[in-house]
Amino acid sequence: MRMYDIIARKRDGLELTRDEIYFFTRGCSTGEIPDYQTAALLMAIYLNGMSDAEILNLTLAMRDSGETADLTEIEGHTVDKHSTGGVGDKTTMIVVPMAAAIGCKVVKMSGRGLGHTGGTVDKLESIPGMRTEITRHRLVEIVNTVGACMVGHSANLAPADKKIYDLRDVTATVESLPLIASSIMCKKLACASDCILLDVKYGSGALMKDIGEAMSLANEMVKIGRSAGKKAAAVLTNMDIPLGYAVGNALEVIEAVKVLKGEQKGDLYEICIELTAHMAHLTSGLPMAECRRLSVESIDNGTAFEKFKEIVAAQGGDPKYLDDTSLFVPAQYCSEIKAERFGYISHMDTQLVGEASRILGAGRALKDDNIDFSAGIVFEKKTGDYVEPGNTIATIYTNDDEKIYEAAMMIDSALTYSDMAPEKPPLIYDVIK
Ligand code: URA
């Protein structure tokens, strides 16, 4: 078999066989196939697309390029939840303890933040002592005793995806549905949970800006999951507005605690109820109405918050910070962004908000950059809210006072105003079951 022929076949719109796809991913991760040939194939895939069978084979081949987690010693069905990424998306820290509190076994493997989107591992590590690198033995023990564990991806998870993703990044081939779907799902399959709930975001702060594209991605990923023998579902959720009010690592932990304690309702709370209910439905098969009732109850009776503290303590974190979030060391500088006119906020460019948070120190431009856990933004007003001159729209937090002006300008330019109240978009657009 020759890589040259595989590229030529894809260039000509032919369907690649399973053997050809495995030959490619194997050669690409060992380095036997040079980057220029991989790049050429990626562009041919970008231009000509892939059939469902090709996408499934690419996903399985990338999964098989590294380790698959061994969760066989966990008692009961395991469930994983994945978000395609957004701004202020702290749902994992809320739904994982909620789901565990109502009896799910949750193995949550997450990534770090890059660019305008945050990563759960960074958020969790802002809790002093919290460890997200855990041995398999300890992970199994924590899930069997506490019900959930939240860790980072192992170093040898889907190495072919890592290699391909780095090349996609520099060859203008990131925005390809078959490549995105296979990239996300190979890691989910390597994480090996029995059930997978996908939170596919759409809107100005999401990977997929367009709802139609988000729907196609969600459908494709659910198909892959099921073809690989998993129970899978996807929820399409709005990311045209930051989720909740806080953007930035420790600031998001503090907000997650408010929701878990039942002190904050609204968009974030509602999405978490739905996501938890779907996770419970996938694992237990109980009717959705019952799963929703249990999810709400886990907040109301305090068991979800207690579960979060148990998970954090089991992973070395200090639960005192959750009981009293004023213990988190605040950023040295803060500055308020004020409204300068009367009117409704009619739109937020959420990607710009994420960029502003990154500039303040809450995220990375390059993967080895350091994170400032205390940096970020807390909004008081979001899309749909009416403002008057002098009202505080947001407060920004940073330890680098030179960044305040740039970030404030960026947030200001992210906001659009109108005299009429904008239409409220649905929080959940659709569910693929
Ligand atoms: N996340 C991934 O893991 N891969 C992509 O291609 C896009 C988002």
Coordinates of C-alpha atoms and ligand atoms in Angstrom, one line a residue:
M1 CA 0.0 0.0 0.0
R2 CA 1.3 3.5 -0.8
M3 CA 0.3 6.8 0.7
Y4 CA 0.5 8.4 -2.7
D5 CA -2.4 6.1 -4.0
I6 CA -4.5 6.8 -0.9
I7 CA -4.2 10.6 -1.5
A8 CA -5.0 10.2 -5.2
R9 CA -8.1 8.1 -4.4
K10 CA -9.4 10.7 -1.9
R11 CA -8.6 13.5 -4.3
D12 CA -10.7 11.7 -6.9
G13 CA -13.7 11.4 -4.5
L14 CA -13.4 7.7 -4.0
E15 CA -14.2 6.0 -0.6
L16 CA -11.1 4.9 1.4
T17 CA -11.1 1.4 2.8
R18 CA -10.7 0.5 6.5
D19 CA -7.2 -0.9 5.7
E20 CA -6.2 2.3 3.9
I21 CA -7.4 4.5 6.8
Y22 CA -5.5 2.3 9.4
F23 CA -2.4 2.4 7.1
F24 CA -2.6 6.2 7.1
T25 CA -3.1 6.7 10.9
R26 CA -0.4 4.2 11.8
G27 CA 2.1 5.7 9.5
C28 CA 1.2 9.2 10.5
S29 CA 1.7 8.5 14.3
T30 CA 5.0 6.5 13.8
G31 CA 6.4 9.2 11.5
E32 CA 6.7 6.8 8.5
I33 CA 4.3 9.0 6.5
P34 CA 5.8 12.5 6.1
D35 CA 3.8 15.5 7.2
Y36 CA 3.4 16.8 3.6
Q37 CA 1.6 13.6 2.6
T38 CA -0.6 13.7 5.7
A39 CA -1.4 17.4 4.9
A40 CA -2.3 16.6 1.3
L41 CA -4.7 13.9 2.5
L42 CA -6.3 16.2 5.1
M43 CA -6.9 18.8 2.3
A44 CA -8.5 16.1 0.1
I45 CA -10.7 15.1 3.0
Y46 CA -11.6 18.7 3.7
L47 CA -12.6 19.2 0.0
N48 CA -14.3 15.9 -0.7
G49 CA -15.7 14.9 2.7
M50 CA -16.0 11.3 3.9
S51 CA -18.8 8.7 4.0
D52 CA -20.1 7.6 7.4
A53 CA -18.1 4.3 7.0
E54 CA -14.9 6.3 6.4
I55 CA -15.6 8.6 9.4
L56 CA -16.2 5.6 11.7
N57 CA -13.0 3.9 10.5
L58 CA -10.9 7.0 10.9
T59 CA -12.3 7.4 14.5
L60 CA -11.6 3.8 15.4
A61 CA -8.1 4.0 13.8
M62 CA -7.2 7.1 15.8
R63 CA -8.6 5.5 19.0
D64 CA -6.5 2.4 18.4
S65 CA -3.3 4.5 17.8
G66 CA -3.0 4.8 21.7
E67 CA -4.3 3.5 25.0
T68 CA -7.9 2.8 25.7
A69 CA -8.9 3.3 29.4
D70 CA -9.7 0.0 31.2
L71 CA -12.8 0.7 33.3
T72 CA -13.9 -2.9 33.6
E73 CA -13.4 -2.9 37.4
I74 CA -16.0 -0.1 37.8
E75 CA -19.3 -1.4 39.1
G76 CA -22.2 -0.4 36.9
H77 CA -22.6 1.5 33.7
T78 CA -20.2 4.4 33.3
V79 CA -21.2 7.7 31.7
D80 CA -19.1 10.5 30.1
K81 CA -20.1 14.0 29.1
H82 CA -18.4 16.1 26.5
S83 CA -18.8 19.7 25.5
T84 CA -17.6 21.0 22.2
G85 CA -16.3 24.0 24.0
G86 CA -17.5 27.5 24.8
V87 CA -17.0 30.5 27.0
G88 CA -17.9 30.3 30.7
D89 CA -18.8 26.7 30.2
K90 CA -18.4 25.3 33.7
T91 CA -21.2 22.7 33.3
T92 CA -18.9 19.7 34.0
M93 CA -18.1 20.9 37.5
I94 CA -21.8 21.0 38.2
V95 CA -23.3 18.0 36.3
V96 CA -20.7 15.5 37.3
P97 CA -21.5 15.8 41.0
M98 CA -25.2 16.1 40.3
A99 CA -25.1 12.9 38.2
A100 CA -23.1 11.1 40.8
A101 CA -25.5 12.2 43.5
I102 CA -28.3 10.5 41.7
G103 CA -26.5 7.2 41.2
C104 CA -24.5 7.5 37.9
K105 CA -20.9 6.4 37.7
V106 CA -19.1 9.2 36.0
V107 CA -15.6 9.0 34.5
K108 CA -15.0 12.5 33.2
M109 CA -11.8 13.0 31.2
S110 CA -11.2 16.6 30.1
G111 CA -8.7 18.8 28.3
R112 CA -7.1 22.1 29.1
G113 CA -8.2 25.4 27.6
L114 CA -6.7 26.8 24.4
G115 CA -7.5 30.0 22.6
H116 CA -10.8 31.6 23.5
T117 CA -12.4 28.5 25.2
G118 CA -11.6 27.3 28.7
G119 CA -10.7 23.8 29.8
T120 CA -12.2 21.9 32.7
V121 CA -8.8 20.6 33.9
D122 CA -7.6 24.2 34.4
K123 CA -10.7 25.2 36.2
L124 CA -10.5 22.2 38.6
E125 CA -6.8 22.9 39.3
S126 CA -7.7 26.4 40.5
I127 CA -9.0 24.5 43.7
P128 CA -5.9 24.3 45.9
G129 CA -4.5 20.7 46.1
M130 CA -6.8 19.3 43.3
R131 CA -5.0 16.7 41.2
T132 CA -6.3 15.8 37.8
E133 CA -3.5 13.3 37.0
I134 CA -4.6 10.1 38.7
T135 CA -3.5 6.5 38.3
R136 CA -6.0 4.1 36.8
H137 CA -6.2 2.1 40.1
R138 CA -7.1 5.2 42.1
L139 CA -9.6 6.5 39.4
V140 CA -11.4 3.1 39.6
E141 CA -11.4 3.3 43.5
I142 CA -12.7 6.9 43.5
V143 CA -15.5 6.1 41.0
N144 CA -16.5 2.9 42.9
T145 CA -16.6 4.7 46.3
V146 CA -17.6 8.4 45.5
G147 CA -19.4 7.9 42.2
A148 CA -17.3 10.2 40.0
C149 CA -13.8 11.3 39.1
M150 CA -12.7 14.2 36.9
V151 CA -9.2 13.8 35.3
G152 CA -7.1 15.0 32.4
H153 CA -6.6 12.9 29.3
S154 CA -3.7 10.4 29.6
A155 CA -0.6 11.3 27.6
N156 CA -1.0 8.3 25.3
L157 CA -4.7 8.9 24.4
A158 CA -5.2 8.9 20.6
P159 CA -1.7 10.1 19.6
A160 CA -2.7 10.0 15.9
D161 CA -5.3 12.6 16.6
K162 CA -2.8 14.8 18.2
K163 CA -0.5 14.6 15.2
I164 CA -3.3 15.1 12.8
Y165 CA -4.8 18.0 14.8
D166 CA -1.5 19.9 14.9
L167 CA -1.2 19.5 11.1
R168 CA -4.9 20.6 10.6
D169 CA -4.1 23.7 12.6
V170 CA -1.5 24.9 10.2
T171 CA -3.1 23.7 6.9
A172 CA -6.5 25.4 7.2
T173 CA -8.3 22.1 7.6
V174 CA -9.6 22.4 11.1
E175 CA -13.2 23.2 9.9
S176 CA -14.0 19.9 8.4
L177 CA -17.0 18.0 9.8
P178 CA -15.5 14.5 9.3
L179 CA -12.2 15.6 10.9
I180 CA -13.9 17.3 13.8
A181 CA -16.3 14.5 14.5
S182 CA -13.6 11.8 14.3
S183 CA -11.2 13.9 16.4
I184 CA -13.6 14.4 19.3
M185 CA -15.1 10.8 19.2
C186 CA -11.8 8.9 19.0
K187 CA -10.9 10.5 22.4
K188 CA -14.3 9.8 23.8
L189 CA -14.1 6.1 22.7
A190 CA -10.6 5.8 24.2
C191 CA -12.0 7.1 27.5
A192 CA -14.2 4.0 27.3
S193 CA -17.4 4.9 29.2
D194 CA -20.5 2.9 28.3
C195 CA -22.6 6.0 27.7
I196 CA -21.6 9.3 26.1
L197 CA -23.6 12.6 26.3
L198 CA -22.5 15.2 23.9
D199 CA -23.1 18.9 24.5
V200 CA -22.8 20.4 21.1
K201 CA -22.6 24.2 21.2
Y202 CA -23.6 26.7 18.5
G203 CA -23.3 30.4 18.2
S204 CA -20.7 33.2 18.4
G205 CA -18.6 31.6 21.2
A206 CA -18.7 28.0 19.8
L207 CA -16.6 25.9 17.5
M208 CA -19.7 25.7 15.2
K209 CA -21.1 29.2 14.7
D210 CA -24.0 27.9 12.6
I211 CA -26.8 25.9 14.0
G212 CA -27.1 23.7 10.9
E213 CA -23.4 22.7 11.1
A214 CA -23.7 22.0 14.8
M215 CA -26.7 19.8 14.1
S216 CA -24.8 17.8 11.4
L217 CA -21.8 17.5 13.8
A218 CA -24.1 16.2 16.6
N219 CA -25.8 13.7 14.3
E220 CA -22.5 12.4 13.0
M221 CA -21.0 12.0 16.5
V222 CA -24.0 10.2 17.9
K223 CA -23.9 7.8 14.8
I224 CA -20.2 7.1 15.5
G225 CA -20.8 6.5 19.2
R226 CA -23.7 4.0 18.5
S227 CA -21.7 2.3 15.7
A228 CA -18.9 1.8 18.3
G229 CA -21.4 0.1 20.6
K230 CA -22.0 3.0 23.0
K231 CA -25.2 4.6 24.2
A232 CA -25.0 8.1 22.9
A233 CA -27.1 11.3 22.7
A234 CA -26.4 14.9 21.9
V235 CA -27.9 18.1 23.2
L236 CA -27.6 21.3 21.0
T237 CA -27.1 24.2 23.3
N238 CA -26.7 28.0 22.8
M239 CA -23.2 29.6 23.0
D240 CA -24.2 32.9 21.5
I241 CA -24.1 34.3 25.1
P242 CA -21.5 33.3 27.7
L243 CA -22.9 30.6 30.0
G244 CA -23.7 31.9 33.4
Y245 CA -21.9 35.1 34.5
A246 CA -18.3 34.2 35.2
V247 CA -15.5 33.5 32.7
G248 CA -12.1 32.5 34.1
N249 CA -11.0 29.5 36.2
A250 CA -11.5 30.2 39.9
L251 CA -14.3 32.6 39.1
E252 CA -16.1 29.7 37.4
V253 CA -15.5 27.4 40.3
I254 CA -17.1 30.0 42.6
E255 CA -20.1 30.2 40.2
A256 CA -20.4 26.4 40.0
V257 CA -20.6 26.3 43.8
K258 CA -23.4 28.8 43.8
V259 CA -25.4 26.7 41.3
L260 CA -24.7 23.5 43.3
K261 CA -25.8 25.2 46.5
G262 CA -29.1 26.3 44.9
E263 CA -28.1 30.0 45.1
Q264 CA -28.1 30.7 41.4
K265 CA -30.8 29.8 38.9
G266 CA -31.0 30.9 35.2
D267 CA -29.4 29.6 32.0
L268 CA -26.5 27.7 33.6
Y269 CA -28.8 26.0 36.2
E270 CA -31.3 25.0 33.5
I271 CA -28.7 23.6 31.1
C272 CA -27.2 21.6 34.0
I273 CA -30.6 20.1 35.0
E274 CA -31.1 19.0 31.3
L275 CA -27.6 17.6 30.9
T276 CA -27.7 15.7 34.2
A277 CA -31.1 14.3 33.3
H278 CA -29.9 13.0 30.0
M279 CA -26.8 11.4 31.6
A280 CA -29.1 9.6 34.1
H281 CA -31.5 8.6 31.3
L282 CA -28.7 7.1 29.2
T283 CA -27.4 5.1 32.1
S284 CA -30.5 4.0 33.9
G285 CA -33.2 4.1 31.2
L286 CA -35.6 5.9 33.6
P287 CA -38.1 8.3 31.9
M288 CA -36.7 11.8 31.3
A289 CA -39.3 13.4 33.6
E290 CA -38.1 11.2 36.5
C291 CA -34.5 12.0 35.7
R292 CA -35.2 15.7 35.6
R293 CA -37.0 15.4 39.0
L294 CA -34.0 13.6 40.5
S295 CA -31.6 16.3 39.0
V296 CA -33.5 19.2 40.6
E297 CA -33.8 17.3 43.9
S298 CA -30.0 16.7 44.0
I299 CA -29.6 20.5 44.1
D300 CA -32.5 21.2 46.5
N301 CA -31.5 18.5 49.0
G302 CA -27.8 19.5 49.0
T303 CA -26.5 16.1 47.9
A304 CA -24.9 17.4 44.6
F305 CA -22.9 20.0 46.5
E306 CA -21.8 17.4 49.1
K307 CA -20.8 15.1 46.2
F308 CA -18.7 17.9 44.6
K309 CA -16.8 18.3 47.9
E310 CA -16.3 14.5 48.2
I311 CA -14.9 14.3 44.6
V312 CA -12.6 17.2 45.3
A313 CA -11.4 15.8 48.6
A314 CA -10.8 12.3 47.0
Q315 CA -8.6 14.0 44.3
G316 CA -6.5 15.9 46.9
G317 CA -8.3 19.2 46.7
D318 CA -9.3 21.3 49.8
P319 CA -13.1 21.3 50.1
K320 CA -12.9 24.3 52.6
Y321 CA -12.6 26.5 49.5
L322 CA -16.0 25.2 48.3
D323 CA -17.6 25.8 51.7
D324 CA -16.2 29.3 51.8
T325 CA -15.3 30.6 48.3
S326 CA -14.0 33.8 49.8
L327 CA -10.8 31.8 50.5
F328 CA -9.9 31.9 46.8
V329 CA -7.1 34.5 46.5
P330 CA -8.6 37.3 44.4
A331 CA -6.8 39.0 41.5
Q332 CA -4.8 42.1 42.4
Y333 CA -6.6 44.4 40.0
C334 CA -10.2 44.8 39.1
S335 CA -12.0 47.3 36.9
E336 CA -15.7 47.8 36.1
I337 CA -17.0 48.2 32.5
K338 CA -19.9 50.6 32.5
A339 CA -22.7 51.2 30.1
E340 CA -22.6 54.5 28.3
R341 CA -26.1 54.5 26.8
F342 CA -29.7 53.5 27.4
G343 CA -30.8 50.3 25.6
Y344 CA -30.9 46.6 25.5
I345 CA -27.8 44.4 25.0
S346 CA -28.9 42.8 21.7
H347 CA -25.9 40.6 21.0
M348 CA -22.6 39.5 22.5
D349 CA -19.7 38.4 20.4
T350 CA -18.9 35.6 22.8
Q351 CA -15.6 34.6 21.1
L352 CA -14.3 38.1 21.8
V353 CA -15.4 37.8 25.4
G354 CA -13.3 34.6 25.6
E355 CA -10.4 36.3 23.9
A356 CA -10.6 39.1 26.5
S357 CA -10.6 36.6 29.3
R358 CA -7.5 35.0 27.8
I359 CA -5.7 38.3 27.5
L360 CA -6.4 39.0 31.2
G361 CA -4.5 35.8 32.0
A362 CA -7.3 33.2 32.3
G363 CA -6.3 31.3 29.1
R364 CA -3.5 30.3 26.8
A365 CA -2.5 31.5 23.4
L366 CA 0.1 28.7 23.2
K367 CA -0.3 25.3 24.8
D368 CA 2.6 25.7 27.2
D369 CA 1.5 29.2 28.5
N370 CA 0.9 29.7 32.2
I371 CA -2.6 30.3 33.5
D372 CA -3.6 33.0 36.1
F373 CA -6.4 31.2 38.0
S374 CA -7.8 34.3 39.5
A375 CA -8.1 36.3 36.2
G376 CA -11.3 36.6 34.2
I377 CA -14.6 38.5 33.9
V378 CA -17.8 38.5 35.8
F379 CA -20.8 39.9 34.0
E380 CA -23.8 41.6 35.6
K381 CA -25.6 42.2 32.3
K382 CA -25.9 39.9 29.3
T383 CA -27.9 39.7 26.1
G384 CA -31.5 40.7 26.7
D385 CA -30.7 43.0 29.7
Y386 CA -31.6 46.7 29.7
V387 CA -28.9 49.1 30.7
E388 CA -28.6 52.8 31.6
P389 CA -25.5 54.9 31.5
G390 CA -23.3 54.1 34.5
N391 CA -24.7 50.6 35.0
T392 CA -22.0 48.0 35.5
I393 CA -22.0 45.5 32.7
A394 CA -19.0 43.5 33.9
T395 CA -16.0 43.5 36.2
I396 CA -12.7 42.3 34.9
Y397 CA -10.0 40.7 37.1
T398 CA -6.3 40.3 36.5
N399 CA -2.8 40.4 38.0
D400 CA -1.4 42.2 35.0
D401 CA -2.7 45.8 35.1
E402 CA -1.3 46.5 31.6
K403 CA -3.9 44.1 30.2
I404 CA -6.9 45.9 31.6
Y405 CA -7.4 48.5 28.8
E406 CA -7.0 46.0 25.9
A407 CA -9.4 43.6 27.5
A408 CA -12.0 46.3 28.4
M409 CA -11.9 47.6 24.8
M410 CA -12.5 44.1 23.6
I411 CA -15.5 43.4 25.8
D412 CA -16.9 46.8 24.8
S413 CA -16.6 46.0 21.1
A414 CA -18.2 42.5 21.8
L415 CA -21.5 44.2 22.8
T416 CA -24.2 45.4 20.4
Y417 CA -27.2 47.5 21.7
S418 CA -30.7 48.1 20.5
D419 CA -33.7 50.1 21.6
M420 CA -36.0 47.0 21.4
A421 CA -35.7 44.0 23.6
P422 CA -34.1 41.2 21.5
E423 CA -35.8 37.9 21.0
K424 CA -34.7 35.3 23.6
P425 CA -33.1 32.4 21.8
P426 CA -33.8 28.9 23.2
L427 CA -31.1 27.5 25.6
I428 CA -31.5 24.1 24.2
Y429 CA -32.2 24.0 20.5
D430 CA -32.6 20.2 20.0
V431 CA -31.8 16.8 21.4
I432 CA -30.5 13.9 19.3
K433 CA -31.5 10.7 21.0
Ligands
URA1 N1 -12.0 19.3 19.6 C1 -11.3 18.3 19.2 O1 -10.9 17.5 20.0 N2 -11.1 18.2 17.9 C2 -11.5 19.0 16.9 O2 -11.3 18.8 15.8 C3 -12.3 20.1 17.4 C4 -12.5 20.2 18.7

